[in-house]
Every structure is written in C-alpha cells, then in structure tokens.
Short mmCIF file of C-alpha atoms in Angstrom, two decimals:
data_model
loop_
_atom_site.label_atom_id
_atom_site.label_comp_id
_atom_site.label_asym_id
_atom_site.label_seq_id
_atom_site.Cartn_x
_atom_site.Cartn_y
_atom_site.Cartn_z
CA MET G 61 -53.14 -6.82 21.08
CA ASN G 62 -51.39 -9.86 21.99
CA ASN G 63 -51.30 -12.67 19.37
CA HIS G 64 -49.79 -15.29 21.51
CA TYR G 65 -52.38 -16.42 23.79
CA GLU G 66 -53.52 -20.08 23.52
CA PRO G 67 -55.98 -21.51 20.98
CA TYR G 68 -59.29 -21.54 22.71
CA VAL G 69 -60.53 -25.46 22.68
CA ARG G 70 -63.60 -26.33 24.79
CA ASN G 71 -63.43 -30.22 24.25
CA LYS G 72 -61.79 -33.13 22.39
CA ARG G 73 -64.08 -32.17 19.14
CA ASP G 74 -62.76 -28.88 18.93
CA LEU G 75 -60.25 -28.37 16.05
CA LYS G 76 -57.25 -26.49 17.12
CA VAL G 77 -55.87 -24.29 14.81
CA PRO G 78 -53.18 -21.94 16.23
CA TYR G 79 -53.81 -18.26 14.81
CA ILE G 80 -51.72 -17.12 11.91
CA SER G 81 -51.19 -13.68 10.20
CA CYS G 82 -49.16 -11.61 7.93
CA GLN G 83 -48.54 -8.00 7.18
CA ASP G 84 -49.49 -8.09 3.66
CA TYR G 85 -51.42 -10.50 2.20
CA THR G 86 -51.52 -9.48 -1.50
CA ASN G 87 -47.84 -10.23 -1.92
CA LEU G 88 -48.95 -14.35 -2.22
CA GLU G 89 -45.42 -14.79 -2.66
CA GLN G 90 -44.20 -13.50 0.81
CA ALA G 91 -47.89 -14.43 2.68
CA SER G 92 -47.64 -18.15 1.38
CA LYS G 93 -44.22 -18.43 3.33
CA LEU G 94 -46.35 -17.68 6.66
CA ILE G 95 -49.64 -19.17 5.66
CA PRO G 96 -48.83 -22.59 3.49
CA ALA G 97 -52.86 -22.56 2.48
CA LEU G 98 -51.73 -19.57 0.12
CA LYS G 99 -49.26 -21.10 -1.96
CA GLN G 100 -51.75 -22.58 -4.46
CA ILE G 101 -53.48 -19.55 -5.19
CA ASN G 102 -54.47 -17.93 -8.53
CA GLN G 103 -51.65 -19.71 -10.30
CA SER G 104 -51.99 -19.32 -13.77
CA ASP G 105 -51.12 -22.51 -15.42
CA ARG G 106 -53.57 -24.72 -14.40
CA HIS G 107 -56.04 -25.05 -16.98
CA LEU G 108 -58.78 -26.66 -14.74
CA ALA G 109 -61.85 -25.96 -16.81
CA ASP G 110 -60.02 -28.57 -19.37
CA ALA G 111 -61.12 -31.50 -17.43
CA THR G 112 -63.10 -33.70 -18.90
CA ASN G 113 -65.49 -34.44 -15.35
CA ALA G 114 -65.66 -32.73 -12.24
CA TYR G 115 -68.41 -32.31 -9.56
CA SER G 116 -68.96 -28.77 -8.63
CA TYR G 117 -71.16 -26.86 -6.18
CA ILE G 118 -71.85 -23.05 -5.25
CA LEU G 119 -71.65 -21.92 -1.56
CA ARG G 120 -72.88 -19.12 0.15
CA SER G 121 -71.25 -17.55 3.25
CA ASN G 122 -73.19 -15.15 5.03
CA ASN G 123 -70.27 -12.77 5.68
CA ASP G 124 -66.45 -12.09 4.73
CA ASP G 125 -65.14 -13.31 8.10
CA ASP G 126 -65.92 -17.05 7.74
CA ILE G 127 -64.20 -16.98 4.10
CA HIS G 128 -61.31 -14.71 5.37
CA LYS G 129 -60.64 -18.30 7.99
CA SER G 130 -61.47 -20.81 5.26
CA ILE G 131 -58.61 -19.45 2.93
CA LYS G 132 -56.34 -19.11 5.93
CA TYR G 133 -57.00 -22.39 7.83
CA GLY G 134 -57.84 -24.63 4.61
CA ILE G 135 -61.42 -25.47 6.01
CA TRP G 136 -65.01 -25.39 5.52
CA THR G 137 -68.38 -26.55 6.91
CA SER G 138 -71.93 -25.75 6.30
CA SER G 139 -75.46 -26.70 7.31
CA LYS G 140 -76.03 -30.30 8.03
CA GLU G 141 -77.59 -31.33 5.09
CA ASN G 142 -74.72 -29.68 2.79
CA ASN G 143 -72.30 -31.68 4.83
CA GLU G 144 -74.16 -34.29 4.25
CA LYS G 145 -74.69 -34.00 0.58
CA LEU G 146 -70.91 -32.66 0.10
CA ASN G 147 -69.70 -35.83 2.07
CA ALA G 148 -71.45 -38.29 -0.18
CA LYS G 149 -70.18 -36.80 -2.75
CA TYR G 150 -66.48 -36.70 -2.23
CA LEU G 151 -66.83 -40.21 -1.24
CA GLU G 152 -67.90 -40.82 -4.85
CA ALA G 153 -65.64 -38.78 -6.37
CA GLN G 154 -62.60 -40.88 -4.89
CA GLN G 155 -64.01 -43.61 -6.31
CA ASP G 156 -64.63 -42.04 -10.04
CA GLU G 157 -61.11 -40.38 -9.30
CA ILE G 158 -62.51 -36.79 -9.90
CA PRO G 159 -62.10 -33.78 -7.91
CA VAL G 160 -65.27 -31.64 -6.34
CA TYR G 161 -64.65 -27.98 -7.00
CA LEU G 162 -66.65 -25.61 -4.61
CA PHE G 163 -67.38 -21.68 -6.08
CA PHE G 164 -67.98 -19.46 -3.14
CA SER G 165 -70.49 -16.13 -2.65
CA VAL G 166 -71.03 -13.93 -0.07
CA VAL G 167 -74.49 -13.07 0.60
CA ARG G 168 -75.57 -9.59 -0.74
CA SER G 169 -71.95 -9.00 -2.23
CA GLY G 170 -72.97 -9.25 -5.83
CA GLN G 171 -69.98 -11.37 -6.61
CA PHE G 172 -68.30 -14.71 -6.51
CA VAL G 173 -65.38 -14.43 -4.44
CA GLY G 174 -63.34 -17.58 -5.40
CA VAL G 175 -62.81 -21.29 -6.16
CA ALA G 176 -61.78 -24.24 -3.86
CA LYS G 177 -61.33 -27.80 -4.23
CA LEU G 178 -62.71 -30.05 -1.65
CA THR G 179 -59.58 -31.97 -0.10
CA SER G 180 -61.35 -34.37 2.61
CA GLY G 181 -64.40 -36.10 3.69
CA TYR G 182 -66.29 -34.53 6.95
CA LYS G 183 -64.55 -34.62 10.19
CA GLU G 184 -66.65 -34.33 13.65
CA GLU G 185 -64.20 -31.70 15.10
CA SER G 186 -65.50 -28.10 15.05
CA PHE G 187 -63.53 -25.21 14.40
CA GLN G 188 -64.17 -22.56 17.29
CA TYR G 189 -63.73 -19.09 15.03
CA TRP G 190 -66.71 -19.07 12.83
CA TRP G 191 -68.63 -16.15 13.13
CA GLU G 192 -71.66 -18.03 14.37
CA ILE G 193 -69.83 -20.78 15.97
CA LYS G 194 -73.15 -22.48 17.42
CA LYS G 195 -74.50 -22.89 14.03
CA TRP G 196 -71.89 -24.54 11.97
CA LYS G 197 -70.52 -28.13 13.39
CA GLY G 198 -67.69 -30.26 11.99
CA HIS G 199 -65.49 -29.44 9.12
CA PHE G 200 -64.29 -30.45 5.51
CA ASN G 201 -60.48 -29.43 4.44
CA VAL G 202 -60.57 -27.13 1.56
CA GLN G 203 -57.58 -26.07 -1.00
CA TRP G 204 -58.38 -22.67 -2.18
CA LEU G 205 -57.20 -22.51 -6.22
CA TYR G 206 -58.68 -18.96 -7.10
CA VAL G 207 -59.10 -16.07 -4.86
CA LYS G 208 -60.82 -12.89 -7.06
CA ASP G 209 -63.59 -10.81 -6.79
CA VAL G 210 -65.78 -12.13 -9.67
CA PRO G 211 -68.70 -9.73 -10.39
CA ASN G 212 -72.25 -11.44 -10.68
CA LYS G 213 -72.57 -10.18 -14.35
CA HIS G 214 -69.80 -12.17 -15.59
CA PHE G 215 -71.84 -15.23 -14.60
CA GLU G 216 -75.62 -14.49 -15.42
CA HIS G 217 -75.39 -16.36 -18.74
CA LEU G 218 -75.12 -19.95 -16.65
CA ARG G 219 -77.56 -21.76 -15.00
CA ASN G 220 -77.59 -24.24 -12.03
CA SER G 221 -79.19 -27.93 -12.06
CA ASP G 222 -82.08 -26.24 -10.68
CA ASN G 223 -82.65 -23.95 -13.81
CA VAL G 224 -81.83 -21.00 -11.93
CA GLU G 225 -79.43 -18.26 -12.51
CA VAL G 226 -76.06 -19.41 -10.96
CA THR G 227 -75.57 -15.79 -9.08
CA ARG G 228 -79.18 -16.80 -7.37
CA SER G 229 -78.73 -20.08 -6.27
CA ARG G 230 -79.10 -21.54 -2.97
CA ASP G 231 -76.01 -22.59 -0.93
CA GLY G 232 -75.31 -25.98 -1.53
CA VAL G 233 -76.97 -25.89 -4.98
CA CYS G 234 -75.13 -28.69 -7.20
CA LEU G 235 -73.72 -27.64 -10.92
CA SER G 236 -73.82 -29.91 -13.74
CA TRP G 237 -70.06 -29.84 -15.17
CA GLU G 238 -70.31 -27.59 -17.95
CA THR G 239 -71.56 -25.23 -15.66
CA GLY G 240 -68.66 -25.62 -13.61
CA LYS G 241 -66.40 -25.59 -16.65
CA GLU G 242 -67.40 -22.37 -17.78
CA MET G 243 -67.29 -20.43 -14.17
CA MET G 244 -63.71 -21.92 -13.50
CA LYS G 245 -62.94 -20.74 -17.05
CA ILE G 246 -64.32 -17.02 -16.03
CA PHE G 247 -62.34 -17.36 -13.36
CA GLU G 248 -59.20 -18.42 -14.80
CA GLU G 249 -59.54 -15.94 -17.31
CA PHE G 250 -60.83 -12.80 -15.13
CA SER G 251 -57.26 -10.53 -14.57
CA ASP G 252 -59.04 -7.95 -11.97
CA LYS G 253 -56.52 -8.06 -9.25
CA LYS G 254 -59.52 -6.81 -6.48
CA SER G 255 -60.08 -9.68 -3.81
CA ILE G 256 -60.88 -10.40 -0.54
CA LEU G 257 -57.43 -10.93 0.25
CA ASN G 258 -57.32 -6.83 0.32
CA ASP G 259 -59.30 -6.89 3.30
CA PHE G 260 -57.35 -9.57 5.41
CA THR G 261 -55.18 -7.61 7.67
CA VAL G 262 -59.12 -5.85 8.90
CA ILE G 263 -60.28 -8.87 9.20
CA ASP G 264 -57.49 -10.44 11.24
CA GLU G 265 -58.54 -7.61 13.97
CA ARG G 266 -61.88 -9.16 13.96
CA GLU G 267 -60.15 -12.66 14.72
CA GLN G 268 -57.90 -11.47 17.19
CA ALA G 269 -60.11 -10.11 19.07
CA LEU G 270 -62.57 -13.38 19.22
CA ARG G 271 -59.60 -15.46 19.99
CA GLN G 272 -59.06 -13.19 22.70
CA TYR G 273 -62.65 -13.37 23.95
CA LYS G 274 -62.82 -16.92 23.87
CA TYR G 275 -59.30 -17.09 25.51
CA GLN G 276 -60.74 -14.93 28.31
CA MET G 277 -64.21 -16.75 28.71
CA GLN G 278 -61.80 -20.15 28.98
CA GLN G 279 -59.77 -18.79 31.81
CA GLN G 280 -62.97 -17.89 34.36
CA ARG G 281 -64.32 -20.95 33.27
CA ASN G 282 -61.52 -22.85 34.59
CA GLN G 283 -61.26 -20.06 38.19
CA GLN G 284 -64.58 -21.64 38.41
CA GLN G 285 -63.17 -25.16 38.56
CA TYR G 286 -60.71 -24.31 40.51
CA TYR G 287 -62.96 -22.46 43.00
CA PRO G 288 -66.15 -23.43 42.62
CA TYR G 289 -67.75 -21.64 45.68
CA TYR G 290 -66.26 -18.26 44.94
CA PRO G 291 -70.08 -17.02 43.64
CA TYR G 292 -71.63 -17.71 47.11
CA GLN G 293 -68.66 -15.75 49.34
CA TYR G 294 -70.84 -12.25 49.36
CA TYR G 295 -73.62 -14.33 50.46
CA ASP G 296 -72.12 -16.05 53.33
CA TYR G 297 -70.69 -12.66 54.01
CA GLN G 298 -74.13 -11.50 53.95
CA GLN G 299 -75.41 -13.80 56.88
CA GLN G 300 -72.59 -12.67 59.27
CA TYR G 301 -73.03 -9.03 58.09
CA GLN G 302 -76.13 -8.60 60.44
CA GLN G 303 -74.29 -9.38 63.34
CA TYR G 304 -71.84 -6.42 63.26
CA PRO G 305 -72.17 -2.64 64.36
CA GLN G 306 -73.21 -0.19 61.63
CA GLN G 307 -70.01 1.21 60.98
CA TYR G 308 -68.51 -1.84 60.49
CA GLN G 309 -71.09 -3.04 58.59
CA GLN G 310 -70.23 -0.12 55.96
CA GLN G 311 -66.62 -0.76 55.81
CA GLN G 312 -67.02 -4.65 55.59
CA TYR G 313 -69.62 -4.17 53.14
CA GLN G 314 -67.66 -1.64 50.80
CA ASN G 315 -64.19 -4.16 51.02
CA TYR G 316 -66.47 -7.18 49.74
CA TYR G 317 -68.75 -5.72 47.68
CA TRP G 318 -66.91 -6.94 44.56
CA GLN G 319 -67.23 -10.46 45.50
CA GLN G 320 -71.24 -10.07 44.80
CA PRO G 321 -71.68 -12.65 41.93
CA GLN G 322 -74.00 -11.27 38.80
CA LYS G 323 -77.83 -12.21 38.91
#
C-alpha cells in the first residue's frame, strides 16, 4: 500500500499530521528514531510516584486504534464535557506548577494500557483519523510515559473520587493523588513487557487504509469542484437519446452508461 499520499485536511480547523511508522515498535531505541513520541516511554528512573502532588484522571477509549494514534502522534481528545474539564485542570495545574497525569484503559479489555502526561490545553484543530471521526473534536497534546498492559487485578484495591473501584471508573473521572500515586507506582514496577506496541504494525495497516480512503474521497470532492456539472451528463444525453434511431441509441447508451450518477 502506498504510504506517500498527502494527509487528508478538510479545512483550516483540521490537524495536519503526516503518517509515520516503523517495522518494530517493541525495539524502542530504534522506533524512537522515527517516532519522537516514543523516546520517553517506559524509562525506569523517573520515580513519578514520589511527587508530593499531581492531578490525575482515568480515561477510557472505545478501541485500541485511538490509543495507537495517541501514542504515535502525542495527541488525545474526549467528549466535550471531559475536554472542558481537562482544559480547566491543565490551566489550574500550570498556575500551581504541578503535572496532570492520564491513566488509559480500553473498554472491555480488562486492563490499563498506559500513562500519559497532559502537556497542553485544549486546541480547536481536530485530528481526522480517529476511529469515530464525527464524535471527537479538537485535541490536547500528551506525552506518553508508560505503555504497558497491566491487568485490572493489580488495581482492584484502589478507588476513585466517586468511591468506585478504579477498574470500573467512568471516562474522565478524577483521582485523588494518593490513588494516582499508587497507580503510578504499579506502572513503574510492573515488569511484563507485553503492551499495545506489539500490535502496532497491524493497527498501522488499518490507519493506512483509513488515510487512503479519506485521500480518495478528497480527490473526488476536488473533481466535483472542477467539474460541477458532471453528474448531469447522463441526464443531458438522455434527453437527446430519444431523437436517434434505435440501433444508434443502444450503441451510444452503452458508451455513456458509466456517466449515470448514483442516486
């Protein structure tokens, strides 16, 4: 599949993000040379759980594909309500000079998949390659810190601000830093190397297909702009068609049938 088509950008509020990939994502040293966002992942000497204070949230994705793009391109977005909440908390954190951490889980996966740091406020430009493009608007910049598949059983003793087990949390729920600190410590100490990075080459293929589809759709829209009357060519011919002898009608109809527009 061709990887060199231009990024699909619908209007000035769309976020232009060129496609990037590598052959082996599990080799972070090599992968980070092609994908800068991977440079900070799974460093063992961070000790983020030692921080005296931080804000933390649980975010839940409906699919692995959006996590894949978030890690590669360093972006994320959520519902309008969650975006407003995260933007307000980021601005507050900037004043307090403390970080905002995001713990990610995929719905029905039975595990948490990683931790990211919120590195910007809300921005209006929308990424056009989320799995449900019409559902998500705008974006934040994020820096992924840990990418590990950590089963829910390691977090079952922890509760969120709603006094519900963190493994059953709603998308966008806030955590006390005491709980966030415990979750961060679990990620730091968890040694299993299995992660969503193992599936990145497969998910890359789906992203390529989505990008190519949108590129082709944009090409069709451009053609309609340059040739605005082409859908009516068949109808214009059909009016003339009645004026010719039957044998000529059949030949010409076959030659021009492809011009019939889809209803």
